[in-house]
Amino acid sequence: DTAVSQTPKYLVTQMGNDKSIKCEQNLGHDTMYWYKQDSKKFLKIMFSYNNKELIINETVPNRFSPKSPDKAHLNLHINSLELGDSAVYFCASSQERTGRGNTEAFFGQGTRLTVV
Amino acid sequence: AQSVTQLGSHVSVSEGALVLLRCNYSSSVPPYLFWYVQYPNQGLQLLLKYTSAATLVKGINGFEAEFKKSETSFHLTKPSAHMSDAAEYFCAVSAGRRALTFGSGTRLQVQP
């Protein structure tokens, strides 16, 4: 069974469209994240949720909206897609609940988003 | 605030040679440090982590890293490179309640 799964793996869409990426984890973790990896492989945190509560919201355009229906799911909805949104988006989860940050994150396979 | 600097975006070694990937960190509180590996078109996989126990940490696939507080470093090493080690390697730091902050990555090439 895949621990952290994302769908779709590839997403090609036109500018201005709205799209969603889904993420599910079956590890029983309380915390989930979205990371963006740009064309130079740089990974940057976008959001983190702990038990459905938003914990981290980095400087991300408000066109990006995370939604956590339960602690096993964290979906990413993107409105009015722009060329610069093209990247690989990774979902991750961890057992982190103490606030100490000493637990590793488990990553999904990534969603390669291409905006044309 | 926390940050990670990986020295060298590309490292090339011969098969059987020593692998050394450099990572320096900055953190205002005692850090937790991680090394992840990313194979092409894959997600990130944890290699090893330092969480304030032993300063020499052993990970998977024969990799290890040593935490040196005086040098604010957490370099990754492997005595003998294999072709299968070719991948992108990321150092990451976590301090406090923040999520992992990653370095810019180092691409390891292994020459036959």
CSV table of C-alpha atoms in Angstrom, one decimal:
chain,number,residue,atom,x,y,z
A,1,ASP,CA,0.0,0.0,0.0
A,2,THR,CA,1.3,3.5,-0.9
A,3,ALA,CA,1.8,5.5,2.3
A,4,VAL,CA,1.3,9.0,0.8
A,5,SER,CA,-0.5,9.0,-2.5
A,6,GLN,CA,-1.2,12.0,-4.8
A,7,THR,CA,-3.4,12.2,-7.8
A,8,PRO,CA,-2.9,13.0,-10.6
A,9,LYS,CA,0.8,12.4,-11.2
A,10,TYR,CA,0.8,14.6,-14.3
A,11,LEU,CA,-1.4,17.6,-14.9
A,12,VAL,CA,-1.3,19.7,-18.1
A,13,THR,CA,-3.7,22.6,-18.2
A,14,GLN,CA,-4.2,26.0,-19.8
A,15,MET,CA,-3.7,29.4,-18.1
A,16,GLY,CA,-6.7,30.6,-16.2
A,17,ASN,CA,-8.1,27.2,-15.4
A,18,ASP,CA,-8.8,25.9,-11.9
A,19,LYS,CA,-7.4,22.6,-10.9
A,20,SER,CA,-7.1,20.4,-7.8
A,21,ILE,CA,-4.5,17.9,-6.6
A,22,LYS,CA,-5.5,15.3,-4.1
A,23,CYS,CA,-3.4,13.8,-1.4
A,24,GLU,CA,-4.1,10.9,1.0
A,25,GLN,CA,-2.0,9.3,3.7
A,26,ASN,CA,-2.6,5.9,5.3
A,27,LEU,CA,0.1,6.3,8.0
A,28,GLY,CA,-2.1,7.6,10.7
A,29,HIS,CA,-0.1,10.9,10.8
A,30,ASP,CA,-1.5,14.0,12.3
A,31,THR,CA,0.4,16.5,10.2
A,32,MET,CA,0.3,17.0,6.4
A,33,TYR,CA,2.2,19.4,4.1
A,34,TRP,CA,2.3,20.7,0.6
A,35,TYR,CA,5.7,21.5,-0.9
A,36,LYS,CA,6.5,23.1,-4.3
A,37,GLN,CA,9.6,22.1,-6.2
A,38,ASP,CA,10.6,24.4,-8.9
A,39,SER,CA,12.6,23.7,-12.1
A,40,LYS,CA,15.9,24.1,-10.2
A,41,LYS,CA,14.8,21.4,-7.8
A,42,PHE,CA,14.3,23.9,-4.9
A,43,LEU,CA,11.8,22.7,-2.4
A,44,LYS,CA,9.7,25.2,-0.5
A,45,ILE,CA,7.0,24.6,2.1
A,46,MET,CA,3.6,26.0,1.1
A,47,PHE,CA,1.2,24.8,3.8
A,48,SER,CA,1.0,22.5,6.8
A,49,TYR,CA,-2.0,21.1,8.6
A,50,ASN,CA,-2.1,19.5,11.9
A,51,ASN,CA,-5.3,17.4,12.5
A,52,LYS,CA,-7.2,19.6,10.0
A,53,GLU,CA,-5.9,22.9,11.5
A,54,LEU,CA,-3.8,25.2,9.3
A,55,ILE,CA,-0.4,25.6,11.0
A,56,ILE,CA,1.9,27.0,8.4
A,57,ASN,CA,0.8,29.2,5.5
A,58,GLU,CA,3.9,30.6,3.8
A,59,THR,CA,3.8,33.4,1.4
A,60,VAL,CA,1.7,31.8,-1.2
A,61,PRO,CA,-0.8,33.5,-3.5
A,62,ASN,CA,-4.3,33.2,-2.3
A,63,ARG,CA,-5.1,31.5,-5.6
A,64,PHE,CA,-3.8,28.4,-3.7
A,65,SER,CA,-6.2,27.0,-1.2
A,66,PRO,CA,-5.6,23.9,0.8
A,67,LYS,CA,-8.5,21.9,2.1
A,68,SER,CA,-8.4,19.1,4.7
A,69,PRO,CA,-11.6,17.2,5.0
A,70,ASP,CA,-10.0,14.9,7.6
A,71,LYS,CA,-6.6,14.3,8.9
A,72,ALA,CA,-5.8,11.7,6.3
A,73,HIS,CA,-6.5,14.0,3.4
A,74,LEU,CA,-5.0,17.4,2.3
A,75,ASN,CA,-6.1,18.6,-1.1
A,76,LEU,CA,-4.7,21.6,-3.0
A,77,HIS,CA,-6.9,23.7,-5.1
A,78,ILE,CA,-5.4,26.3,-7.5
A,79,ASN,CA,-7.5,29.0,-9.1
A,80,SER,CA,-6.7,31.0,-12.2
A,81,LEU,CA,-3.5,29.1,-13.0
A,82,GLU,CA,-0.5,31.0,-14.3
A,83,LEU,CA,2.5,29.9,-16.2
A,84,GLY,CA,4.7,30.4,-13.1
A,85,ASP,CA,2.7,27.8,-11.2
A,86,SER,CA,4.3,25.1,-13.3
A,87,ALA,CA,6.3,23.0,-10.9
A,88,VAL,CA,6.2,19.6,-9.1
A,89,TYR,CA,4.0,19.7,-6.0
A,90,PHE,CA,4.7,17.2,-3.3
A,91,CYS,CA,2.4,16.2,-0.5
A,92,ALA,CA,4.0,14.9,2.7
A,93,SER,CA,2.9,13.7,6.2
A,94,SER,CA,4.6,13.2,9.5
A,95,GLN,CA,3.8,12.2,13.0
A,96,GLU,CA,4.8,15.6,14.2
A,97,ARG,CA,2.4,16.7,17.0
A,98,THR,CA,4.7,17.9,19.7
A,99,GLY,CA,5.9,21.0,17.9
A,100,ARG,CA,9.5,19.9,18.3
A,101,GLY,CA,10.0,19.1,14.6
A,102,ASN,CA,12.0,16.0,15.2
A,103,THR,CA,10.1,13.6,13.1
A,104,GLU,CA,10.7,12.9,9.4
A,105,ALA,CA,8.3,13.6,6.7
A,106,PHE,CA,7.0,11.0,4.3
A,107,PHE,CA,6.6,12.2,0.7
A,108,GLY,CA,4.2,11.3,-2.1
A,109,GLN,CA,5.5,10.8,-5.6
A,110,GLY,CA,4.7,14.3,-6.7
A,111,THR,CA,2.4,15.9,-9.2
A,112,ARG,CA,4.0,17.6,-12.2
A,113,LEU,CA,1.9,20.6,-13.1
A,114,THR,CA,2.4,22.2,-16.5
A,115,VAL,CA,0.5,25.3,-17.3
A,116,VAL,CA,0.5,26.2,-21.0
B,1,ALA,CA,14.9,31.4,11.7
B,2,GLN,CA,16.5,28.4,10.1
B,3,SER,CA,18.3,27.7,6.8
B,4,VAL,CA,20.4,25.2,5.1
B,5,THR,CA,23.2,25.7,2.6
B,6,GLN,CA,24.4,22.8,0.5
B,7,LEU,CA,27.8,23.4,-1.0
B,8,GLY,CA,28.1,22.2,-4.6
B,9,SER,CA,25.0,21.7,-6.8
B,10,HIS,CA,26.8,18.9,-8.6
B,11,VAL,CA,29.2,16.3,-7.4
B,12,SER,CA,30.7,13.6,-9.6
B,13,VAL,CA,32.6,10.6,-8.2
B,14,SER,CA,33.9,7.4,-9.6
B,15,GLU,CA,32.3,4.1,-8.7
B,16,GLY,CA,34.0,2.9,-5.5
B,17,ALA,CA,35.2,6.3,-4.5
B,18,LEU,CA,34.3,8.2,-1.3
B,19,VAL,CA,31.1,10.3,-1.5
B,20,LEU,CA,31.0,13.6,0.5
B,21,LEU,CA,28.1,15.9,0.2
B,22,ARG,CA,28.3,19.1,2.3
B,23,CYS,CA,25.6,20.7,4.3
B,24,ASN,CA,25.8,23.7,6.7
B,25,TYR,CA,22.8,24.9,8.7
B,26,SER,CA,21.7,27.9,10.6
B,27,SER,CA,19.2,27.7,13.4
B,28,SER,CA,18.4,29.9,16.4
B,29,VAL,CA,17.4,26.8,18.5
B,30,PRO,CA,18.9,23.3,18.6
B,31,PRO,CA,18.1,21.8,15.2
B,32,TYR,CA,17.0,18.5,13.9
B,33,LEU,CA,18.7,17.6,10.7
B,34,PHE,CA,17.8,15.3,7.9
B,35,TRP,CA,19.2,14.0,4.6
B,36,TYR,CA,16.8,13.0,1.9
B,37,VAL,CA,17.4,11.4,-1.5
B,38,GLN,CA,15.3,11.9,-4.6
B,39,TYR,CA,15.6,9.6,-7.5
B,40,PRO,CA,14.4,10.8,-11.0
B,41,ASN,CA,10.6,11.3,-11.1
B,42,GLN,CA,10.2,10.1,-7.5
B,43,GLY,CA,9.3,11.6,-4.2
B,44,LEU,CA,11.8,12.2,-1.4
B,45,GLN,CA,13.0,9.3,0.7
B,46,LEU,CA,14.6,9.7,4.1
B,47,LEU,CA,18.3,8.6,4.3
B,48,LEU,CA,19.0,9.5,7.9
B,49,LYS,CA,18.2,12.0,10.6
B,50,TYR,CA,19.9,13.7,13.6
B,51,THR,CA,17.7,14.3,16.6
B,52,SER,CA,20.2,15.2,19.4
B,53,ALA,CA,21.2,11.7,20.3
B,54,ALA,CA,24.5,10.4,18.8
B,55,THR,CA,26.3,12.9,16.6
B,56,LEU,CA,27.3,10.2,14.1
B,57,VAL,CA,24.2,9.0,12.4
B,58,LYS,CA,24.0,5.9,10.2
B,59,GLY,CA,21.3,5.7,7.6
B,60,ILE,CA,20.2,3.5,4.8
B,61,ASN,CA,22.3,2.3,1.8
B,62,GLY,CA,25.6,2.7,3.7
B,63,PHE,CA,25.3,6.5,4.2
B,64,GLU,CA,26.2,8.3,7.3
B,65,ALA,CA,26.4,11.9,8.6
B,66,GLU,CA,28.1,13.6,11.4
B,67,PHE,CA,26.6,16.5,13.3
B,68,LYS,CA,29.3,19.1,14.2
B,69,LYS,CA,27.8,21.9,16.3
B,70,SER,CA,31.1,23.9,16.3
B,71,GLU,CA,31.1,23.9,12.5
B,72,THR,CA,27.3,24.0,12.1
B,73,SER,CA,27.7,21.2,9.6
B,74,PHE,CA,26.0,17.9,8.8
B,75,HIS,CA,27.9,16.4,5.9
B,76,LEU,CA,26.8,13.2,4.3
B,77,THR,CA,29.3,10.5,3.5
B,78,LYS,CA,29.5,7.0,2.0
B,79,PRO,CA,32.8,5.1,1.8
B,80,SER,CA,32.2,3.6,-1.6
B,81,ALA,CA,29.9,4.9,-4.3
B,82,HIS,CA,27.6,2.7,-6.3
B,83,MET,CA,26.0,3.5,-9.6
B,84,SER,CA,22.7,3.2,-7.9
B,85,ASP,CA,23.6,6.2,-5.6
B,86,ALA,CA,23.2,8.6,-8.5
B,87,ALA,CA,20.4,10.9,-7.5
B,88,GLU,CA,19.5,14.3,-6.0
B,89,TYR,CA,20.3,14.7,-2.3
B,90,PHE,CA,18.7,17.2,0.0
B,91,CYS,CA,19.7,18.4,3.4
B,92,ALA,CA,17.0,19.7,5.6
B,93,VAL,CA,16.6,21.4,9.0
B,94,SER,CA,13.7,21.5,11.4
B,95,ALA,CA,13.7,23.7,14.5
B,96,GLY,CA,10.7,24.3,16.6
B,97,ARG,CA,7.3,23.8,15.1
B,98,ARG,CA,8.2,24.7,11.6
B,99,ALA,CA,8.1,22.3,8.7
B,100,LEU,CA,11.4,21.1,7.1
B,101,THR,CA,13.5,23.7,5.4
B,102,PHE,CA,15.4,22.2,2.5
B,103,GLY,CA,18.7,23.1,1.0
B,104,SER,CA,19.0,23.6,-2.7
B,105,GLY,CA,20.0,20.0,-3.4
B,106,THR,CA,23.2,18.3,-4.7
B,107,ARG,CA,23.1,16.1,-7.8
B,108,LEU,CA,25.4,13.2,-7.3
B,109,GLN,CA,26.8,11.6,-10.5
B,110,VAL,CA,28.6,8.3,-10.3
B,111,GLN,CA,31.0,7.5,-13.1
B,112,PRO,CA,31.8,3.9,-14.0
